[in-house]
Coordinates of C-alpha atoms in Angstrom, one line a residue:
Chain A
M29 CA -0.1 -0.1 0.0
K30 CA 2.8 2.2 0.8
S31 CA 4.7 1.6 -2.2
F32 CA 1.6 2.0 -4.3
F33 CA 1.4 5.2 -2.6
K34 CA 4.7 6.4 -3.4
N35 CA 5.1 5.2 -6.8
I36 CA 1.6 6.0 -8.4
I37 CA 0.5 8.6 -6.3
L38 CA 3.5 10.7 -5.8
G39 CA 5.5 9.3 -8.5
Q40 CA 3.2 10.2 -11.3
F41 CA 1.4 13.3 -9.6
N42 CA 1.7 15.4 -12.7
Y43 CA 0.2 12.8 -15.0
L44 CA -2.7 12.3 -12.9
A45 CA -3.1 16.1 -12.6
A46 CA -3.0 16.2 -16.3
V47 CA -5.8 13.6 -16.9
A48 CA -8.0 15.4 -14.1
L49 CA -7.4 18.5 -15.8
I50 CA -8.3 17.0 -19.2
L51 CA -11.6 15.6 -17.9
I52 CA -12.6 18.6 -16.2
G53 CA -12.0 20.7 -19.3
L54 CA -13.8 18.1 -21.4
Y55 CA -16.8 18.2 -19.1
A56 CA -17.1 22.0 -19.1
V57 CA -16.9 22.2 -23.1
T58 CA -19.6 19.4 -23.6
Y59 CA -22.0 20.0 -20.6
K60 CA -21.9 23.6 -19.9
R61 CA -24.5 26.0 -21.5
S62 CA -22.7 29.1 -21.3
F63 CA -20.2 29.7 -24.3
L64 CA -17.7 31.8 -21.9
K65 CA -17.8 28.5 -19.6
K66 CA -17.2 26.2 -22.5
I67 CA -13.9 28.9 -23.6
I68 CA -12.8 28.5 -20.1
G69 CA -13.0 24.6 -20.2
L70 CA -11.2 24.7 -23.4
T71 CA -8.4 26.8 -22.2
I72 CA -8.1 24.2 -19.1
F73 CA -7.9 21.4 -21.5
Q74 CA -5.2 22.9 -23.7
T75 CA -3.4 24.0 -20.2
A76 CA -3.7 20.2 -19.2
I77 CA -1.9 19.3 -22.3
I78 CA 0.8 21.6 -21.7
L79 CA 1.1 20.0 -18.2
F80 CA 1.4 16.7 -19.7
F81 CA 4.0 17.7 -22.3
I82 CA 6.4 19.4 -19.8
S83 CA 6.2 16.0 -17.1
I84 CA 7.3 14.2 -20.1
G85 CA 10.6 16.3 -20.3
Y86 CA 11.3 16.5 -16.8
K87 CA 14.1 14.8 -14.9
V88 CA 14.3 15.0 -11.1
G89 CA 17.7 16.9 -10.2
A90 CA 18.7 17.8 -13.4
S91 CA 19.8 21.4 -14.7
A92 CA 18.3 23.7 -17.3
P93 CA 19.7 22.6 -20.8
V94 CA 22.4 25.5 -21.2
I95 CA 26.0 24.9 -21.7
P96 CA 27.8 26.3 -18.7
H97 CA 30.8 28.7 -18.8
G98 CA 32.7 30.8 -16.3
K99 CA 33.5 30.7 -13.2
G100 CA 31.1 29.0 -10.3
H101 CA 29.2 27.4 -13.2
E102 CA 30.8 24.3 -14.1
F103 CA 29.2 21.1 -14.7
Q104 CA 27.4 19.7 -11.7
N105 CA 26.2 16.8 -13.3
F106 CA 25.3 15.4 -16.5
L107 CA 21.8 15.8 -16.4
F108 CA 19.9 18.2 -18.5
Q109 CA 16.1 18.6 -18.8
N110 CA 14.7 17.6 -22.1
P111 CA 14.4 20.9 -24.1
L112 CA 12.2 20.0 -26.9
P113 CA 9.0 19.4 -24.9
Q114 CA 9.3 22.7 -23.8
V115 CA 10.2 24.3 -26.6
L116 CA 7.0 22.4 -28.2
M117 CA 4.9 23.8 -25.4
L118 CA 5.8 27.5 -26.3
T119 CA 4.5 27.3 -29.9
A120 CA 1.1 25.4 -28.1
I121 CA 0.8 28.0 -25.8
V122 CA 0.9 30.9 -28.3
V123 CA -1.8 28.8 -30.4
G124 CA -3.8 28.6 -27.4
V125 CA -3.4 32.1 -26.8
A126 CA -4.7 33.1 -30.3
V127 CA -7.8 30.3 -29.9
T128 CA -8.8 32.1 -26.9
G129 CA -8.5 35.5 -28.5
L130 CA -10.4 34.6 -30.9
A131 CA -13.1 32.9 -29.1
L132 CA -13.7 35.9 -26.9
A133 CA -14.0 38.4 -29.9
L134 CA -16.4 36.1 -31.5
L135 CA -18.2 36.1 -28.4
E136 CA -18.4 39.8 -27.9
K137 CA -20.2 39.5 -31.4
I138 CA -22.6 37.2 -30.5
Y139 CA -23.3 39.1 -27.4
D140 CA -23.6 42.3 -29.6
E141 CA -26.5 40.3 -31.9
Y142 CA -28.3 38.3 -29.6
G143 CA -28.1 39.8 -26.1
S144 CA -27.0 36.5 -24.5
I145 CA -24.2 34.2 -24.2
E146 CA -26.1 31.1 -23.2
E147 CA -26.0 28.4 -25.9
N148 CA -29.7 27.3 -25.5
E149 CA -30.9 30.7 -25.4
I150 CA -29.2 31.6 -28.6
L151 CA -30.3 28.5 -30.5
E152 CA -33.9 29.5 -29.6
Q153 CA -33.5 32.4 -30.9
L154 CA -32.2 31.1 -34.2
R155 CA -35.3 28.8 -34.5
K156 CA -37.8 31.7 -33.9
D157 CA -35.9 33.3 -36.7
D158 CA -36.2 30.3 -39.2
A159 CA -39.9 29.8 -38.4
Chain B
M282 CA 17.2 23.5 -58.3
P283 CA 13.7 22.1 -57.8
E284 CA 14.8 21.3 -54.0
R285 CA 15.9 24.5 -53.4
I286 CA 13.1 26.2 -54.4
S287 CA 10.4 23.7 -53.2
I288 CA 9.9 25.4 -49.8
L289 CA 8.7 28.4 -51.9
I290 CA 5.2 26.8 -52.3
I291 CA 4.7 27.5 -48.7
L292 CA 6.2 30.8 -48.0
I293 CA 4.7 32.7 -51.1
P294 CA 1.2 32.3 -49.8
F295 CA 2.9 33.1 -46.5
I296 CA 4.4 36.3 -47.3
G297 CA 1.3 37.4 -49.3
A298 CA -0.7 36.8 -45.9
L299 CA 1.6 39.4 -44.2
L300 CA 1.7 42.0 -47.1
F301 CA -2.1 42.4 -47.9
P302 CA -3.1 44.0 -45.1
L303 CA -0.1 46.7 -45.6
L304 CA -1.5 47.3 -49.1
K305 CA -4.2 49.5 -50.8
H306 CA -7.3 47.4 -51.7
N307 CA -6.8 47.2 -55.8
I308 CA -3.0 46.4 -55.4
A309 CA -3.7 43.5 -52.9
K310 CA -6.6 42.2 -55.2
Y311 CA -4.4 41.7 -58.0
L312 CA -1.2 40.9 -56.0
S313 CA -3.4 37.5 -54.5
L314 CA -4.0 36.9 -58.1
I315 CA -0.5 36.7 -58.9
V316 CA 0.4 35.0 -55.9
S317 CA -2.2 32.1 -56.5
M318 CA -0.9 31.8 -59.9
L319 CA 2.8 31.6 -58.9
I320 CA 2.1 28.9 -56.3
L321 CA 0.2 26.8 -59.4
F322 CA 3.3 27.2 -61.6
L323 CA 5.4 26.4 -58.9
A324 CA 3.5 23.2 -58.1
I325 CA 3.6 21.9 -61.3
F326 CA 7.1 22.5 -61.9
I327 CA 8.1 20.5 -58.9
F328 CA 5.9 17.8 -59.9
S329 CA 7.3 17.5 -63.5
N330 CA 10.6 17.2 -62.1
I331 CA 9.4 14.6 -59.5
L332 CA 7.5 12.5 -62.4
N333 CA 11.0 11.2 -63.6
N334 CA 12.9 11.3 -60.4
N335 CA 12.7 10.1 -56.9
P336 CA 10.7 12.1 -54.3
F337 CA 12.6 14.5 -52.2
E338 CA 12.8 15.8 -48.5
Y339 CA 13.2 19.3 -48.0
N340 CA 14.9 20.0 -44.8
L341 CA 14.3 23.4 -43.2
G342 CA 17.4 25.2 -42.5
G343 CA 19.7 22.8 -43.3
W344 CA 18.7 21.0 -40.3
K345 CA 18.8 17.0 -40.8
R346 CA 15.4 15.5 -40.2
D347 CA 16.1 14.1 -36.8
V348 CA 16.9 17.6 -35.3
G349 CA 15.3 19.9 -37.7
V350 CA 11.7 19.9 -39.5
A351 CA 11.5 18.4 -43.0
F352 CA 8.7 18.9 -45.9
W353 CA 8.5 15.7 -48.2
F354 CA 7.9 16.1 -51.8
N355 CA 6.2 13.2 -53.5
K356 CA 4.1 12.5 -56.4
F357 CA 0.6 12.6 -54.7
N358 CA 1.2 15.2 -52.3
L359 CA 2.3 17.6 -55.2
I360 CA -1.1 16.5 -57.2
F361 CA -2.9 17.4 -54.4
C362 CA -1.4 20.7 -54.4
I363 CA -1.7 21.3 -57.7
V364 CA -5.5 20.9 -57.2
L365 CA -5.3 22.9 -54.3
S366 CA -3.7 25.7 -55.8
S367 CA -5.9 25.4 -59.1
I368 CA -8.9 25.9 -57.0
Y369 CA -7.3 28.9 -55.4
L370 CA -6.5 30.4 -58.7
L371 CA -10.2 29.5 -60.1
T372 CA -12.0 31.3 -56.9
Q373 CA -9.4 34.2 -57.4
I374 CA -10.9 34.5 -61.0
F375 CA -14.4 34.3 -60.2
F376 CA -14.6 36.6 -57.2
I377 CA -11.9 39.3 -57.7
P378 CA -13.8 42.0 -59.8
H379 CA -16.7 42.1 -57.0
Y380 CA -14.5 41.2 -53.7
H381 CA -14.9 44.6 -52.5
I382 CA -18.8 44.8 -52.7
I383 CA -18.9 41.7 -50.9
Y384 CA -16.3 42.7 -48.1
G385 CA -16.0 46.8 -48.2
K386 CA -12.9 47.8 -45.8
K387 CA -12.3 44.4 -45.0
L388 CA -11.3 43.2 -48.1
T389 CA -7.6 43.0 -47.1
K390 CA -8.0 41.4 -44.3
F391 CA -10.2 38.5 -46.1
L392 CA -7.8 38.4 -48.9
S393 CA -4.7 38.0 -45.9
L394 CA -6.8 34.9 -44.0
Q395 CA -7.4 33.2 -47.4
A396 CA -3.8 33.3 -48.4
L397 CA -2.9 31.7 -44.8
F398 CA -5.7 29.5 -45.2
F399 CA -3.9 28.2 -48.4
M400 CA -0.6 28.2 -47.1
S401 CA -1.5 26.0 -44.1
C402 CA -3.2 23.6 -46.2
F403 CA 0.1 23.4 -48.4
G404 CA 1.9 22.9 -44.9
L405 CA -0.3 20.1 -43.9
I406 CA 0.0 18.2 -46.9
L407 CA 3.9 18.6 -47.2
T408 CA 4.9 18.7 -43.9
A409 CA 6.9 15.4 -42.7
D410 CA 7.0 16.3 -38.6
I411 CA 4.0 15.4 -36.6
F412 CA 4.2 18.5 -34.4
N413 CA 4.6 21.0 -37.1
L414 CA 1.5 19.2 -38.4
Y415 CA -0.3 20.2 -35.3
V416 CA 0.8 24.3 -35.6
F417 CA -0.4 24.1 -39.4
L418 CA -3.6 22.3 -38.3
E419 CA -4.4 25.3 -35.8
I420 CA -3.2 27.9 -38.5
S421 CA -5.6 26.6 -40.9
A422 CA -8.4 25.9 -38.3
L423 CA -7.8 29.7 -37.0
S424 CA -8.0 31.3 -40.4
S425 CA -10.8 29.5 -41.1
Y426 CA -12.9 30.3 -37.9
A427 CA -12.2 34.1 -39.0
L428 CA -13.4 33.3 -42.5
I429 CA -16.4 32.0 -41.7
A430 CA -17.4 34.8 -39.3
L431 CA -17.2 37.1 -42.1
G432 CA -20.5 36.0 -42.8
K433 CA -22.0 38.1 -39.7
G434 CA -24.9 37.4 -37.6
R435 CA -25.6 33.4 -37.6
A436 CA -22.2 32.7 -38.7
Y437 CA -20.5 34.2 -35.5
V438 CA -22.5 31.2 -33.7
A439 CA -21.3 28.8 -36.3
S440 CA -18.0 29.8 -36.0
L441 CA -17.6 29.7 -32.3
R442 CA -19.1 26.4 -32.2
Y443 CA -16.6 25.2 -34.9
L444 CA -14.0 26.7 -32.9
I445 CA -14.9 24.8 -29.8
L446 CA -15.1 21.4 -31.3
G447 CA -12.0 22.3 -33.9
S448 CA -9.9 23.4 -30.9
V449 CA -10.9 19.8 -29.0
G450 CA -10.1 17.9 -32.0
A451 CA -6.5 19.5 -32.5
S452 CA -5.9 19.5 -28.6
L453 CA -6.6 15.5 -28.8
Y454 CA -4.3 15.1 -31.6
L455 CA -1.6 17.1 -29.7
L456 CA -2.1 14.9 -26.5
G457 CA -1.8 11.6 -29.2
V458 CA 1.4 13.1 -30.3
G459 CA 2.7 13.7 -26.9
F460 CA 2.0 9.8 -26.3
L461 CA 4.4 8.8 -29.3
F462 CA 6.8 11.4 -28.4
A463 CA 7.0 10.2 -24.9
K464 CA 7.3 6.6 -26.2
F465 CA 9.4 6.8 -29.4
G466 CA 11.3 10.3 -28.4
T467 CA 10.8 11.6 -31.8
L468 CA 8.6 13.5 -34.2
N469 CA 9.4 12.9 -37.7
I470 CA 7.5 10.4 -39.5
F471 CA 10.3 8.7 -41.2
E472 CA 12.1 8.4 -38.1
L473 CA 9.2 7.0 -36.0
Q474 CA 8.5 4.7 -38.8
S475 CA 11.9 3.4 -38.7
I476 CA 11.4 3.0 -35.0
V477 CA 8.5 1.6 -35.2
Q478 CA 8.8 -0.9 -37.7
N479 CA 10.4 -3.9 -35.5
Q480 CA 8.6 -3.3 -32.2
V481 CA 6.0 -5.0 -30.6
L482 CA 3.8 -2.0 -29.7
G483 CA 1.9 -1.6 -26.2
R484 CA -0.9 0.4 -24.6
S485 CA 0.7 3.7 -24.7
T486 CA 0.7 3.6 -28.6
F487 CA -2.7 2.3 -28.8
V488 CA -4.1 5.2 -26.6
S489 CA -2.0 7.9 -29.2
L490 CA -3.7 5.8 -32.0
V491 CA -7.0 6.4 -30.7
L492 CA -6.6 10.1 -29.5
I493 CA -5.2 11.1 -33.0
I494 CA -7.9 9.2 -34.8
L495 CA -10.6 11.0 -32.5
G496 CA -9.0 14.6 -33.2
L497 CA -8.7 14.2 -36.7
L498 CA -12.4 12.4 -37.2
L499 CA -13.5 15.7 -35.4
K500 CA -11.5 18.0 -37.6
M501 CA -13.3 16.0 -40.8
G502 CA -16.4 16.1 -39.8
Q503 CA -17.3 12.2 -39.9
F504 CA -20.7 11.4 -38.8
P505 CA -21.3 11.8 -35.1
F506 CA -18.9 14.8 -35.0
Y507 CA -20.5 16.5 -38.2
I508 CA -22.5 19.1 -36.3
W509 CA -20.2 21.8 -37.0
L510 CA -19.7 21.6 -40.5
P511 CA -23.4 22.3 -42.3
E512 CA -24.2 25.4 -40.2
A513 CA -20.6 26.9 -40.6
Y514 CA -20.4 26.2 -44.4
E515 CA -24.0 27.4 -44.9
H516 CA -23.8 30.9 -43.1
S517 CA -20.3 31.7 -44.1
P518 CA -20.1 33.9 -47.1
T519 CA -20.2 32.0 -50.6
S520 CA -17.1 33.3 -51.5
V521 CA -15.8 31.7 -48.5
S522 CA -17.6 28.3 -48.6
T523 CA -16.7 27.8 -52.3
F524 CA -12.8 26.9 -51.6
M525 CA -13.3 26.0 -47.8
A526 CA -16.0 23.4 -48.1
P527 CA -14.1 21.2 -50.9
I528 CA -10.6 21.7 -49.0
S529 CA -10.7 21.3 -45.6
T530 CA -12.5 18.4 -44.8
K531 CA -10.4 16.2 -47.6
V532 CA -6.9 17.9 -46.4
S533 CA -7.9 16.4 -42.8
A534 CA -8.7 13.0 -44.4
F535 CA -5.2 13.3 -45.9
L536 CA -3.9 13.9 -42.9
L537 CA -5.7 10.5 -41.3
F538 CA -3.9 8.7 -44.1
K539 CA -0.6 10.2 -43.8
V540 CA -0.1 10.3 -39.8
L541 CA -1.5 6.6 -39.4
L542 CA 0.2 5.0 -42.4
G543 CA 3.2 7.5 -42.6
V544 CA 4.1 6.0 -39.2
F545 CA 2.5 2.5 -38.8
S546 CA 2.4 -0.3 -41.3
I547 CA -1.3 -1.8 -41.9
S548 CA -0.8 -5.1 -40.3
Q549 CA 0.5 -2.8 -37.1
I550 CA -2.8 -0.9 -37.3
K551 CA -4.9 -4.1 -37.5
N552 CA -3.1 -5.5 -34.6
L553 CA -3.6 -2.3 -32.4
L554 CA -7.2 -1.9 -33.4
P555 CA -8.8 -5.3 -34.3
E556 CA -12.3 -3.5 -34.0
S557 CA -11.2 -1.3 -37.2
T558 CA -14.2 -2.4 -39.2
F559 CA -16.3 -0.6 -36.6
F560 CA -15.5 2.6 -38.4
V561 CA -16.7 1.2 -41.8
H562 CA -19.7 0.1 -40.4
L563 CA -20.1 3.9 -38.8
A564 CA -19.6 5.3 -42.5
T565 CA -21.8 3.0 -44.4
V566 CA -24.7 4.3 -41.4
S567 CA -23.8 7.9 -42.3
I568 CA -23.7 7.4 -45.7
F569 CA -27.4 5.9 -45.6
Y570 CA -28.6 8.6 -43.4
F571 CA -27.3 11.7 -45.3
G572 CA -28.2 10.2 -48.6
A573 CA -31.8 9.8 -47.2
I574 CA -32.0 13.5 -45.9
S575 CA -30.3 14.8 -49.1
I576 CA -33.7 14.4 -50.9
R577 CA -35.5 16.4 -47.9
Q578 CA -33.5 19.5 -48.0
N579 CA -35.1 22.6 -49.8
C580 CA -31.7 24.7 -50.7
L581 CA -29.3 24.0 -53.2
K582 CA -26.1 24.9 -50.5
K583 CA -27.5 22.6 -47.8
M584 CA -28.4 19.7 -50.7
L585 CA -24.7 19.9 -51.8
L586 CA -23.6 20.0 -47.9
C587 CA -25.4 16.8 -47.1
V588 CA -23.5 15.3 -50.4
L589 CA -20.3 16.4 -48.8
L590 CA -20.9 14.6 -45.8
A591 CA -21.8 11.5 -47.4
E592 CA -18.4 11.7 -49.3
I593 CA -16.6 12.1 -46.3
S594 CA -17.8 9.0 -44.9
Y595 CA -16.8 7.2 -48.3
L596 CA -13.4 8.4 -47.4
T597 CA -13.4 7.2 -43.8
G598 CA -15.0 3.7 -45.1
S599 CA -12.6 3.2 -47.8
F600 CA -9.7 4.2 -45.6
W601 CA -10.7 1.7 -42.7
I602 CA -10.9 -1.2 -44.8
L603 CA -7.3 -1.0 -44.8
S604 CA -6.6 -3.1 -48.2
K605 CA -4.1 -1.6 -50.8
S606 CA -6.7 -1.4 -53.6
S607 CA -9.2 0.5 -51.0
L608 CA -6.3 2.7 -50.1
S609 CA -5.1 4.1 -53.6
A610 CA -9.1 4.4 -54.1
F611 CA -8.9 6.5 -51.1
S612 CA -6.2 8.9 -52.3
F613 CA -7.9 9.1 -56.0
H614 CA -11.1 9.9 -54.0
I615 CA -9.5 12.5 -52.4
I616 CA -8.4 14.4 -55.6
S617 CA -11.8 13.9 -57.7
D618 CA -13.9 14.6 -54.5
S619 CA -12.2 18.1 -54.1
L620 CA -12.8 19.0 -57.7
M621 CA -16.6 17.8 -57.9
I622 CA -17.3 19.6 -54.6
F623 CA -15.6 22.6 -55.8
A624 CA -17.6 22.7 -59.2
G625 CA -20.8 22.4 -57.5
F626 CA -20.1 25.3 -55.0
V627 CA -18.7 27.2 -57.8
C628 CA -22.1 27.1 -59.7
I629 CA -23.9 27.8 -56.6
A630 CA -21.9 31.0 -56.1
A631 CA -22.7 31.9 -59.9
I632 CA -26.4 31.4 -59.4
E633 CA -26.2 33.4 -56.0
Y634 CA -24.3 36.0 -57.8
L635 CA -27.7 37.1 -60.0
N636 CA -30.1 35.2 -57.7
K637 CA -29.0 36.0 -54.3
S638 CA -30.7 33.2 -53.0
S639 CA -30.5 29.1 -53.7
Q640 CA -33.5 28.3 -52.1
F641 CA -35.5 26.0 -54.5
K642 CA -38.5 28.1 -54.4
D643 CA -36.6 31.3 -55.6
L644 CA -35.0 29.1 -58.2
K645 CA -38.1 28.3 -60.6
G646 CA -37.3 28.4 -64.2
I647 CA -33.5 29.8 -63.3
G648 CA -32.4 27.0 -66.0
R649 CA -33.9 29.4 -69.1
K650 CA -32.4 32.5 -67.6
M651 CA -28.9 31.2 -67.0
P652 CA -28.6 28.2 -69.1
F653 CA -24.9 27.5 -68.9
T654 CA -24.6 27.7 -65.2
T655 CA -27.3 25.8 -64.7
M656 CA -26.3 22.6 -67.0
C657 CA -22.7 23.0 -65.2
F658 CA -24.3 22.5 -61.7
I659 CA -26.3 19.4 -63.5
L660 CA -23.3 17.9 -64.7
A661 CA -21.4 18.5 -61.4
L662 CA -24.2 16.3 -60.0
L663 CA -24.0 13.9 -62.5
S664 CA -20.4 13.5 -61.6
L665 CA -21.3 12.9 -58.0
I666 CA -23.9 10.6 -59.2
G667 CA -21.3 8.7 -61.1
L668 CA -21.8 9.1 -64.7
P669 CA -18.9 7.2 -66.6
P670 CA -16.5 9.8 -68.4
M671 CA -16.5 11.8 -65.5
C672 CA -14.1 11.2 -62.5
G673 CA -17.2 10.6 -59.8
F674 CA -17.8 7.3 -61.5
F675 CA -14.6 6.2 -61.3
S676 CA -13.7 7.1 -57.7
K677 CA -17.1 5.3 -56.6
F678 CA -16.1 2.4 -59.1
Y679 CA -12.6 2.2 -57.3
I680 CA -14.1 2.4 -53.8
I681 CA -16.9 -0.3 -54.4
L682 CA -14.0 -2.8 -56.0
G683 CA -11.7 -2.3 -53.1
A684 CA -14.7 -2.8 -50.5
F685 CA -15.8 -6.0 -52.2
K686 CA -12.5 -7.3 -52.6
E687 CA -12.6 -7.1 -48.5
Q688 CA -16.1 -8.5 -48.3
H689 CA -17.9 -5.2 -47.1
F690 CA -20.5 -5.8 -49.0
L691 CA -23.1 -3.3 -47.3
F692 CA -20.5 -0.4 -47.5
G693 CA -20.6 -0.9 -51.3
A694 CA -24.4 -1.1 -51.2
S695 CA -24.5 2.2 -49.1
L696 CA -22.5 3.7 -52.1
L697 CA -25.1 2.8 -54.5
F698 CA -28.1 4.1 -52.2
S699 CA -26.5 7.4 -52.0
S700 CA -26.1 7.7 -55.4
L701 CA -29.8 6.4 -56.3
M702 CA -31.1 9.2 -53.6
L703 CA -29.0 12.0 -55.6
V704 CA -30.6 10.8 -58.8
I705 CA -34.1 11.2 -57.2
A706 CA -33.0 14.5 -55.6
T707 CA -31.7 15.6 -59.5
Y708 CA -34.9 14.5 -60.9
K709 CA -36.9 16.6 -58.4
L710 CA -34.4 19.7 -59.4
I711 CA -34.8 19.5 -63.1
P712 CA -38.5 20.4 -63.5
I713 CA -38.0 23.4 -61.0
L714 CA -34.9 24.6 -62.9
F715 CA -36.0 24.3 -66.4
F716 CA -40.2 23.9 -66.5
E717 CA -41.6 26.2 -64.2
D718 CA -42.1 29.7 -65.0
Y719 CA -39.2 32.2 -64.1
K720 CA -40.3 34.7 -61.3
K721 CA -38.5 38.2 -60.8
I722 CA -34.6 37.7 -61.2
A723 CA -33.2 41.2 -60.4
S724 CA -31.1 41.7 -63.5
S725 CA -31.6 40.8 -67.0
R726 CA -27.9 39.8 -67.8
D727 CA -26.5 36.3 -67.8
V728 CA -23.2 36.1 -65.6
P729 CA -19.9 37.6 -67.0
L730 CA -17.6 35.9 -68.9
R731 CA -15.0 35.1 -66.4
M732 CA -17.6 33.3 -64.4
K733 CA -18.5 31.2 -67.2
F734 CA -14.6 30.5 -68.1
V735 CA -14.4 29.3 -64.3
L736 CA -17.1 27.0 -64.6
A737 CA -16.1 25.6 -67.8
C738 CA -12.8 25.0 -66.2
S739 CA -14.2 23.2 -63.1
I740 CA -16.3 20.8 -65.2
L741 CA -13.7 20.1 -67.8
S742 CA -11.3 19.2 -65.0
L743 CA -14.1 16.6 -63.8
F744 CA -13.7 15.3 -67.2
F745 CA -9.9 15.4 -67.7
V746 CA -9.4 13.5 -64.2
G747 CA -12.1 10.9 -65.0
I748 CA -10.6 9.9 -68.7
F749 CA -6.8 9.9 -67.2
S750 CA -7.9 8.2 -64.1
G751 CA -5.8 4.9 -65.0
S752 CA -2.6 6.7 -65.2
L753 CA -3.6 8.8 -62.0
M754 CA -4.3 5.6 -60.0
K755 CA -0.9 4.2 -61.4
L756 CA 0.8 7.4 -60.1
I757 CA -0.9 6.9 -56.7
S758 CA -0.1 3.7 -55.9

């Protein structure tokens, strides 16, 4: 039991957190009525993936992937963080910001047009327009 | 030489997208025409070079494929690029003189987004790096959300719903890429392939496969996830849906092919996903469903969108049969379907140019008013039904052949059923178009000559691809 706690809960805490956040995000995207909450859920979902990627590249006790030089900065050990996932996630963060920005801009336009950000109210209005 | 300049296919529209917002409207308009021409020439040039030589790889910045980003140029990629760039050029010729009427002050922004959209589509087709592919996927998605939202009013809602589903799809894909990267430590498709080749694949690979498939099916608009597609393309401006509807779904379908079969072999996928025929059944159901509802529509655009949704399921179905013959049918159908749907949408755009609406009740007798356009539309429908000299027949024929070889009789039957339904829809449409008295149509002119030229080109391309289908199939497989 103790080893289970140590290995699974503590050892893989990042991954468990990422999965929990992914599920929270997916829940918000699918079940919440308000578009704003959906967008928040989407952001949580994307952030969880960033956490997942960073966890892949993380090593305990490793230093930043920079070649050290100068006095007092000699090699302590030869362990480096894997820089690739971090670089990838820089791109993913930028993409996420762009998506959120566009979504909020669209939401503002929708609010101007329909006076509401609740999905079911808007759909009802659309149905009335059709009839 | 062709190796050196090959990257310009992506760079030219990208530079264009950055330049257009800074220029005056008239200059930007004609510059975008030149950009689309340049890409078409470039794609044809590289293709003609490859035809007799080996496919080649372009390493961005000179970094080798295990460190940098690589682009892969082979015959099928370039045929697809040629199709996309000719669609780009034809839409430009079709719409350029009245772009400013549609968009007003937003014209240069529209041109910029359009160039960005095509840039990312070329990137998606050519890149050989699965993370770079995610970035291009998001660029194409972002530009298409913005393009759809140009339709105002309802298009905002459609665009936001598309954004939410599309971002979830892309994020699922990214998560799948993360699993692949954690397991195999590389992002290049060829590197992955060489690592994966001699391995027994475990549960984490299965998870990554499922996530990537789910993400891409969401992007494609395959049956249970299709809700965003009809409303997005119906409410976007006609000049947007004309080029976006034929391209974006087909590009995502091609990604499915590229990522899965680029990394894994057919037998590995079959081992990992023993229930892969589930997708074939899903496609069968959706073809029956969309075939049945396509005859109940009362608007040309909606009818064509139903056909488009059914065609996407043809692609999914023939992909998941996972045999050599059905996969080459899949590739052929990507090409022919882009051209057919484009022809259909261009005809609707020409009709809407004079008539403002494509509801059946407003179309009475329009065939006598604009005979050329209506004939082109009927021809496009006939090609979708599968009339022999045109490409629709051959792509359907190859798909059914591939399905029957692997004992998927119901899937083959569903294709015939959807053809039958389209025949009924066309049969209902012809009396409306030709035999009823026409009501008011605002102007007495027919469509301008350049529109007729575009219509003729798009219909001739159907015949061209149909007649040369044999040699095209040889190139693809």
